[in-house]
Coordinates of C-alpha atoms and ligand atoms in Angstrom, one line a residue:
X220 CA -10.1 -13.1 31.0
X221 CA -12.0 -14.5 28.0
X222 CA -12.8 -11.5 25.8
X223 CA -10.0 -9.4 24.2
X224 CA -10.8 -6.6 21.9
X225 CA -8.3 -5.1 19.5
X226 CA -9.0 -1.6 18.1
X227 CA -7.2 -1.2 14.7
X228 CA -6.8 -4.1 12.3
X229 CA -3.3 -3.1 11.1
X230 CA 0.1 -4.6 11.7
X231 CA 0.3 -4.0 15.4
X232 CA -3.2 -5.3 16.0
X233 CA -2.7 -8.4 13.9
X234 CA 0.6 -9.2 15.6
X235 CA -1.0 -8.8 19.0
X236 CA -3.7 -11.3 18.0
X237 CA -1.1 -13.7 16.6
X238 CA 1.0 -13.6 19.8
X239 CA -2.1 -14.1 22.0
X240 CA -2.9 -17.3 20.1
X241 CA 0.8 -18.4 20.0
X242 CA 0.9 -18.1 23.8
X243 CA -2.2 -20.3 24.1
X244 CA -4.9 -17.7 24.8
X245 CA -8.1 -19.4 23.6
X246 CA -10.8 -16.9 24.5
X247 CA -12.5 -14.5 22.1
X248 CA -10.7 -11.9 20.1
X249 CA -12.6 -9.2 18.3
X250 CA -10.7 -7.2 15.8
X251 CA -12.3 -3.8 15.1
X252 CA -11.0 -2.1 11.9
X253 CA -11.9 1.2 10.3
X254 CA -10.8 -0.1 6.8
X255 CA -12.8 -2.8 5.1
X256 CA -9.6 -4.7 4.4
X257 CA -7.9 -7.3 6.6
X258 CA -4.4 -6.2 7.7
X259 CA -1.9 -5.8 4.9
X260 CA 1.7 -4.4 4.5
X261 CA 1.8 -0.6 4.0
X262 CA 5.5 -0.2 3.0
X263 CA 4.9 -1.4 -0.6
X264 CA 2.2 1.2 -1.1
X265 CA 4.9 3.9 -1.7
X266 CA 7.2 1.5 -3.5
X267 CA 6.5 -1.3 -5.9
X268 CA 2.7 -1.4 -5.3
X269 CA 2.3 2.1 -6.6
X270 CA 3.3 1.0 -10.1
X271 CA 2.5 -2.7 -10.0
X272 CA -0.9 -3.9 -8.7
X273 CA 0.5 -7.4 -8.7
X274 CA 3.1 -6.5 -6.0
X275 CA 2.6 -8.5 -2.8
X276 CA 1.2 -6.7 0.2
X277 CA -0.3 -9.6 2.0
X278 CA 0.3 -10.3 5.6
X279 CA 0.4 -14.0 6.3
X280 CA -1.8 -15.7 8.9
X281 CA -5.0 -13.8 8.8
X282 CA -7.2 -16.7 7.7
X283 CA -6.5 -19.2 10.5
X284 CA -6.4 -16.9 13.4
X285 CA -9.8 -17.5 14.8
X286 CA -10.8 -13.9 15.5
X287 CA -14.1 -12.1 14.9
X288 CA -13.4 -9.5 12.2
X289 CA -15.4 -6.4 12.6
X290 CA -14.2 -4.4 9.6
X291 CA -15.4 -1.3 7.8
X292 CA -16.5 0.7 10.9
X293 CA -14.2 2.6 13.2
X294 CA -14.3 2.4 16.9
X295 CA -15.8 5.8 18.0
X296 CA -15.5 5.7 21.7
X297 CA -14.2 3.8 24.7
X298 CA -16.0 3.3 28.0
X299 CA -13.2 2.2 30.3
X300 CA -15.1 1.4 33.4
X301 CA -17.9 -0.3 31.5
X302 CA -15.3 -2.2 29.4
X303 CA -16.9 -1.5 26.0
X304 CA -15.7 -0.3 22.7
X305 CA -18.3 1.8 20.8
X306 CA -18.8 1.7 17.1
X307 CA -21.0 4.6 16.5
X308 CA -24.6 4.0 17.6
X309 CA -24.8 0.7 15.8
X310 CA -23.0 -1.5 18.3
X311 CA -20.5 -1.9 21.0
X312 CA -17.9 -4.6 21.8
X313 CA -17.5 -5.8 25.4
X314 CA -14.0 -6.7 26.5
X315 CA -12.0 -7.8 29.6
X316 CA -8.8 -6.5 28.0
X317 CA -8.1 -4.2 25.1
X318 CA -5.3 -3.5 22.7
X319 CA -5.3 0.0 21.1
X320 CA -3.6 -0.2 17.7
X321 CA -5.3 2.4 15.6
X322 CA -2.1 3.7 14.0
X323 CA -1.9 7.1 12.5
X324 CA -3.5 9.1 9.7
X325 CA -2.0 11.3 7.0
X326 CA -1.7 14.9 8.0
X327 CA -3.8 17.2 5.8
X328 CA -2.7 20.4 4.2
X329 CA -5.0 23.1 5.4
X330 CA -6.5 25.5 2.9
X331 CA -6.2 23.4 -0.2
X332 CA -10.0 22.7 -0.5
X333 CA -11.4 19.6 -2.0
X334 CA -10.3 19.6 -5.7
X335 CA -9.9 16.3 -7.4
X336 CA -6.2 15.3 -7.7
X337 CA -5.2 16.3 -4.2
X338 CA -4.3 13.1 -2.5
X339 CA -2.7 11.6 0.6
X340 CA -1.1 8.1 0.9
X341 CA -1.7 6.1 4.0
X342 CA -3.9 3.1 3.1
X343 CA -4.7 0.7 0.3
X344 CA -7.6 2.7 -0.9
X345 CA -5.4 5.8 -1.1
X346 CA -2.8 3.8 -3.1
X347 CA -5.5 2.7 -5.6
X348 CA -6.7 6.3 -6.0
X349 CA -3.2 7.5 -6.6
X350 CA -2.4 4.7 -9.1
X351 CA -5.6 5.4 -11.0
X352 CA -4.6 9.1 -11.2
X353 CA -1.1 8.2 -12.4
X354 CA -2.1 6.4 -15.6
X355 CA -1.6 9.4 -17.8
X356 CA 1.6 11.4 -18.0
X357 CA 0.7 13.3 -14.9
X358 CA 2.7 16.3 -13.7
X359 CA 3.1 15.5 -10.0
X360 CA 3.8 17.9 -7.2
X361 CA 4.6 16.4 -3.8
X362 CA 4.3 18.5 -0.7
X363 CA 6.8 17.3 1.9
X364 CA 10.2 15.6 1.3
X365 CA 10.1 13.4 4.4
X366 CA 10.4 9.6 4.1
X367 CA 7.1 9.2 2.3
X368 CA 7.4 12.1 0.0
X369 CA 11.0 11.3 -0.9
X370 CA 10.2 7.7 -1.5
X371 CA 7.1 8.4 -3.7
X372 CA 9.2 10.9 -5.7
X373 CA 11.9 8.2 -6.2
X374 CA 9.2 5.6 -7.2
X375 CA 7.5 7.9 -9.7
X376 CA 10.9 8.9 -11.3
X377 CA 11.4 5.2 -12.3
X378 CA 8.3 5.8 -14.6
X379 CA 9.9 9.1 -15.8
X380 CA 6.9 11.1 -14.5
X381 CA 7.8 14.8 -14.0
X382 CA 8.0 15.3 -10.2
X383 CA 8.4 18.6 -8.2
X384 CA 9.2 18.0 -4.6
X385 CA 8.4 20.9 -2.3
X386 CA 10.0 21.0 1.2
X387 CA 9.7 23.8 3.8
X388 CA 13.1 22.9 5.4
X389 CA 16.4 23.7 3.7
X390 CA 17.2 20.0 3.1
X391 CA 15.0 16.9 2.9
X392 CA 14.8 14.7 6.1
X393 CA 16.9 17.1 8.1
X394 CA 15.0 16.5 11.4
X395 CA 14.9 12.7 11.3
X396 CA 18.4 12.2 9.8
X397 CA 20.3 15.5 10.2
X398 CA 21.7 18.1 7.8
X399 CA 24.5 16.1 6.2
X400 CA 22.4 13.1 5.3
X401 CA 19.7 15.4 4.1
X402 CA 22.1 17.0 1.7
X403 CA 23.1 13.6 0.3
X404 CA 19.4 12.9 -0.2
X405 CA 18.8 16.2 -1.9
X406 CA 21.7 15.5 -4.3
X407 CA 20.2 12.0 -5.0
X408 CA 16.8 13.6 -5.9
X409 CA 18.4 16.1 -8.2
X410 CA 20.6 13.5 -9.9
X411 CA 17.4 11.6 -10.7
X412 CA 15.6 14.5 -12.3
X413 CA 13.4 15.7 -9.4
X414 CA 12.7 19.4 -9.4
X415 CA 13.4 20.1 -5.7
X416 CA 12.1 23.3 -4.2
X417 CA 13.6 23.7 -0.8
X418 CA 12.6 26.3 1.8
X419 CA 9.2 26.6 0.2
X420 CA 5.7 25.7 1.2
X421 CA 2.6 24.8 -0.7
X422 CA 0.0 27.4 0.3
X423 CA -2.9 26.9 -2.2
X424 CA -4.2 24.9 -5.2
X425 CA -6.4 26.2 -8.0
X426 CA -8.3 24.6 -10.8
X427 CA -11.8 23.9 -12.0
X428 CA -12.9 20.7 -10.3
X429 CA -9.4 19.2 -10.7
X430 CA -6.1 20.6 -9.4
X431 CA -4.4 22.6 -12.2
X432 CA -2.0 24.9 -10.4
X433 CA -0.1 24.5 -7.1
X434 CA 0.9 27.8 -5.4
X435 CA 4.0 28.2 -3.3
X436 CA 4.7 30.8 -0.6
X437 CA 7.1 32.8 -2.7
X438 CA 4.4 33.3 -5.4
X439 CA 5.6 30.5 -7.7
X440 CA 2.8 28.8 -9.6
X441 CA 3.5 25.2 -10.6
X442 CA 1.3 23.6 -13.3
X443 CA 0.1 20.3 -11.9
X444 CA -2.3 17.3 -12.5
X445 CA -1.7 15.9 -9.0
X446 CA -0.7 17.1 -5.6
X447 CA 0.4 14.4 -3.2
X448 CA 0.3 15.7 0.4
X449 CA 3.1 13.9 2.3
X450 CA 3.4 16.0 5.5
X451 CA 3.7 13.3 8.0
X452 CA 1.1 11.4 10.2
X453 CA -0.8 12.1 13.3
X454 CA -1.8 9.4 15.9
X455 CA -5.4 8.2 15.6
X456 CA -6.5 9.2 19.1
X457 CA -9.5 11.4 18.4
X458 CA -11.9 8.5 19.2
X459 CA -10.4 8.2 22.7
X460 CA -11.1 11.7 23.8
X461 CA -12.9 11.7 27.1
X462 CA -12.0 8.1 27.8
X463 CA -9.7 9.0 30.7
X464 CA -6.6 7.6 29.0
X465 CA -3.6 10.0 28.8
X466 CA -3.4 11.3 25.3
X467 CA -0.3 13.4 24.6
X468 CA 1.0 13.1 21.1
X469 CA -0.3 9.5 21.1
X470 CA -1.7 7.1 23.7
X471 CA 0.8 7.4 26.6
X472 CA 1.8 4.0 28.0
X473 CA 4.1 2.9 30.8
X474 CA 7.3 0.8 30.5
X475 CA 5.1 -2.3 30.3
X476 CA 3.1 -0.9 27.3
X477 CA 0.0 -0.3 29.4
X478 CA -2.2 2.8 29.2
X479 CA -4.5 1.6 32.0
X480 CA -4.9 -1.8 33.8
X481 CA -5.7 -4.4 31.1
X482 CA -5.4 -1.8 28.3
X483 CA -2.3 -1.9 26.1
X484 CA -1.4 0.3 23.2
X485 CA 1.0 -0.6 20.4
X486 CA 2.4 0.6 17.1
X487 CA 2.2 4.1 15.5
X488 CA -0.4 5.2 18.0
X489 CA 1.5 4.5 21.2
X490 CA 3.9 6.8 23.0
X491 CA 6.2 5.1 25.4
X492 CA 9.2 5.9 27.7
X493 CA 12.6 5.1 26.3
X494 CA 15.4 4.0 28.7
X495 CA 18.1 4.7 26.1
X496 CA 16.8 8.4 26.0
X497 CA 16.6 8.7 29.7
X498 CA 12.9 8.0 30.0
X499 CA 11.9 10.5 27.2
X500 CA 8.5 9.7 25.7
X501 CA 8.8 8.5 22.1
X502 CA 6.3 7.5 19.4
X503 CA 7.8 5.4 16.6
X504 CA 6.2 5.1 13.2
X505 CA 8.2 2.1 11.9
X506 CA 7.1 -1.3 10.7
X507 CA 9.4 -3.3 13.0
X508 CA 8.2 -1.3 16.0
X509 CA 4.5 -2.2 15.2
X510 CA 5.5 -5.9 15.2
X511 CA 7.6 -5.8 18.4
X512 CA 5.2 -3.6 20.3
X513 CA 2.1 -5.5 19.1
X514 CA 3.6 -8.8 20.4
X515 CA 4.6 -7.1 23.6
X516 CA 1.0 -5.8 24.1
X517 CA -0.3 -9.4 24.0
X518 CA 2.3 -10.5 26.6
X519 CA 1.4 -7.4 28.8
X520 CA -2.3 -8.4 28.8
X521 CA -1.4 -12.0 29.8
X522 CA 0.8 -10.6 32.6
X523 CA 4.1 -12.0 31.3
X524 CA 5.7 -9.0 29.8
X525 CA 8.8 -7.2 31.0
X526 CA 9.7 -3.7 30.1
X527 CA 9.4 -2.7 26.4
X528 CA 12.6 -1.1 25.2
X529 CA 13.3 -2.3 21.7
X530 CA 15.8 -0.4 19.6
X531 CA 13.8 1.2 16.7
X532 CA 14.8 0.4 13.1
X533 CA 13.6 1.7 9.8
X534 CA 14.2 1.3 6.1
X535 CA 13.1 3.1 2.9
X536 CA 14.0 2.8 -0.8
X537 CA 15.5 5.7 -2.7
X538 CA 16.7 5.2 -6.3
X539 CA 18.0 1.7 -5.9
X540 CA 19.5 2.4 -2.4
X541 CA 18.0 0.8 0.6
X542 CA 18.4 3.4 3.4
X543 CA 18.3 1.8 6.8
X544 CA 18.6 3.0 10.3
X545 CA 18.8 1.5 13.7
X546 CA 18.6 3.2 17.1
X547 CA 17.9 6.9 17.4
X548 CA 18.7 9.3 14.6
X549 CA 18.0 13.0 14.1
X550 CA 19.2 16.5 13.8
X551 CA 19.5 16.9 17.6
X552 CA 22.4 14.4 17.8
X553 CA 26.0 14.8 16.6
X554 CA 26.5 13.1 13.3
X555 CA 29.7 11.3 12.4
X556 CA 29.9 10.2 8.7
X557 CA 32.0 7.1 9.0
X558 CA 31.9 5.8 5.4
X559 CA 31.0 7.7 2.2
X560 CA 31.5 5.9 -1.1
X561 CA 31.4 7.5 -4.6
X562 CA 28.6 5.1 -5.6
X563 CA 26.3 6.7 -3.0
X564 CA 26.7 4.1 -0.2
X565 CA 27.4 5.6 3.2
X566 CA 27.3 4.9 6.9
X567 CA 26.8 7.5 9.7
X568 CA 26.6 7.3 13.4
X569 CA 24.6 9.6 15.7
X570 CA 26.1 10.5 19.1
X571 CA 24.4 11.7 22.2
X572 CA 26.4 12.6 25.4
X573 CA 29.5 11.1 23.7
X574 CA 27.9 7.7 23.0
X575 CA 26.5 6.1 19.9
X576 CA 22.6 6.1 20.0
X577 CA 21.9 5.4 16.3
X578 CA 23.2 4.6 12.9
X579 CA 21.9 5.2 9.3
X580 CA 23.3 3.6 6.2
X581 CA 22.8 3.0 2.5
X582 CA 24.3 -0.4 2.0
X583 CA 26.6 -1.9 4.8
X584 CA 23.9 -4.3 6.1
X585 CA 26.3 -6.4 8.1
X586 CA 27.7 -3.4 9.9
X587 CA 24.1 -2.2 10.7
X588 CA 23.3 -5.6 12.2
X589 CA 26.4 -5.4 14.4
X590 CA 25.4 -1.9 15.6
X591 CA 21.9 -3.1 16.4
X592 CA 23.3 -5.9 18.5
X593 CA 25.6 -3.5 20.2
X594 CA 22.8 -1.0 21.0
X595 CA 20.5 -3.8 22.2
X596 CA 23.2 -5.3 24.4
X597 CA 24.1 -1.9 25.9
X598 CA 20.7 -0.4 26.5
X599 CA 17.9 -3.0 26.5
Ligands
FAD286 C1 2.9 4.4 2.5 C2 3.7 3.9 3.7 C3 4.9 3.4 3.5 C4 5.7 3.0 4.6 N1 6.9 2.5 4.5 C5 7.6 2.1 5.5 C6 9.0 1.6 5.4 O1 9.5 1.5 4.3 N2 9.6 1.2 6.5 C7 9.1 1.2 7.8 O2 9.7 0.9 8.7 N3 7.8 1.7 7.9 C8 7.1 2.2 6.9 N4 5.8 2.6 7.0 C9 5.3 2.7 8.4 C10 4.6 1.4 8.8 O3 3.9 0.9 7.8 C11 3.8 1.7 10.1 O4 4.7 2.0 11.1 C12 3.0 0.5 10.5 O5 2.0 0.2 9.5 C13 2.3 0.8 11.8 O6 1.4 -0.2 12.1 P1 0.1 0.0 13.1 O7 -0.6 -1.3 13.2 O8 0.6 0.7 14.3 O9 -0.7 1.1 12.3 P2 -1.5 1.0 10.9 O10 -0.7 0.1 10.0 O11 -1.8 2.4 10.5 O12 -2.9 0.3 11.3 C14 -3.8 0.9 12.1 C15 -5.2 0.5 11.6 O13 -6.2 1.0 12.5 C16 -7.3 1.5 11.7 N5 -8.0 2.5 12.5 C17 -7.7 3.8 12.7 N6 -8.6 4.4 13.5 C18 -9.4 3.4 13.9 C19 -10.6 3.4 14.8 N7 -11.0 4.4 15.5 N8 -11.2 2.2 14.9 C20 -10.8 1.1 14.3 N9 -9.7 1.0 13.4 C21 -9.1 2.2 13.3 C22 -6.6 2.1 10.5 O14 -7.5 2.3 9.5 C23 -5.6 1.0 10.2 O15 -6.1 0.0 9.4 C24 5.1 3.1 5.9 C25 3.8 3.6 6.1 C26 3.1 4.0 5.0 C27 1.7 4.6 5.2

């Protein structure tokens, strides 16, 4: 094996390349990226980078990696038996082994047309567009109070921008964190001046060239200069249609992280079985998962990987609180609120079949680390 291609020049792809080099692989590595940028950190895009262009988003180690960067043109097809990655009609990249790390794209809001001022936030170019649009005292409507929508609302409130946050569920983040934690987050939003519209959907936008009004499903019309669509992400698998790989809510991989012999998938795009959840297929859109799975993909291609069963963990920033989770959280588990302090700090456990499968906390970092150790020891 002397030619490895990596589709997707993001965090998982970069980590796979770094791990290959660290383990002594000295063949060619071609990194095919749809964006014209080298890999960077996405989390700051909804946090400090949205307000401060000087904020650091760099990922270390891209300069001395000895890879061929093929940036600015997406992979458009995969010929598995011919071992080639296509990039439109312009070129193809031959490989002996492949890492698929094409991540996810922001879900669009159907029916909103193409007025200026309707934006999503996934990549660096999106963040630039959003920051440029925010320079005036923009009235901002955000569709979706998930992690991204909630975090962007919190970031914009630090600039005192008027923010209306529209969520179809009756509390924010109910599905990933459960009703009780969602209620705490709803209170946090309101306490910081967000106009929270729960149980409502954005159904249309109107304006001449730019968005001027956002329409909700109960007939409410919100005056707006910007609509940020934060309705979650979909795995970037369209380019793999017809390739023969199993695509089902992501690129489905086995316990080793392989989608086919010599083809690994990692990061937001990959769907893998979880031992902790009895073999259920899961797709994890977290930073630490992209690193762990990216490194694992490299080891899988070199034939030295065991089973991939890392415990997921996540963080986000809301109004000065660092919300962090480890393990599996969500509305389908029983929630036990263990600590709740008047200053907003809390710690909650999620139980499944009578055992702890996850924890979420604002503060209490030492306890979280202990839970992570415990979950890892017990299930990985
Ligand atoms: C704004 C924002 C904030 C976030 N904040 C947090 C946070 O606070 N905490 C946390 O844990 N996680 C956070 N995340 C999630 C985290 O950043 C992702 O889980 C992580 O970036 C996934 O890495 P990846 O390499 O799998 O995918 P990506 O980072 O999406 O990289 C995939 C790359 O592949 C490229 N690509 C797509 N299709 C093709 C193609 N056909 N050919 C070639 N290239 C292609 C994409 O353009 C992209 O550059 C955040 C994400 C976003 C967008």
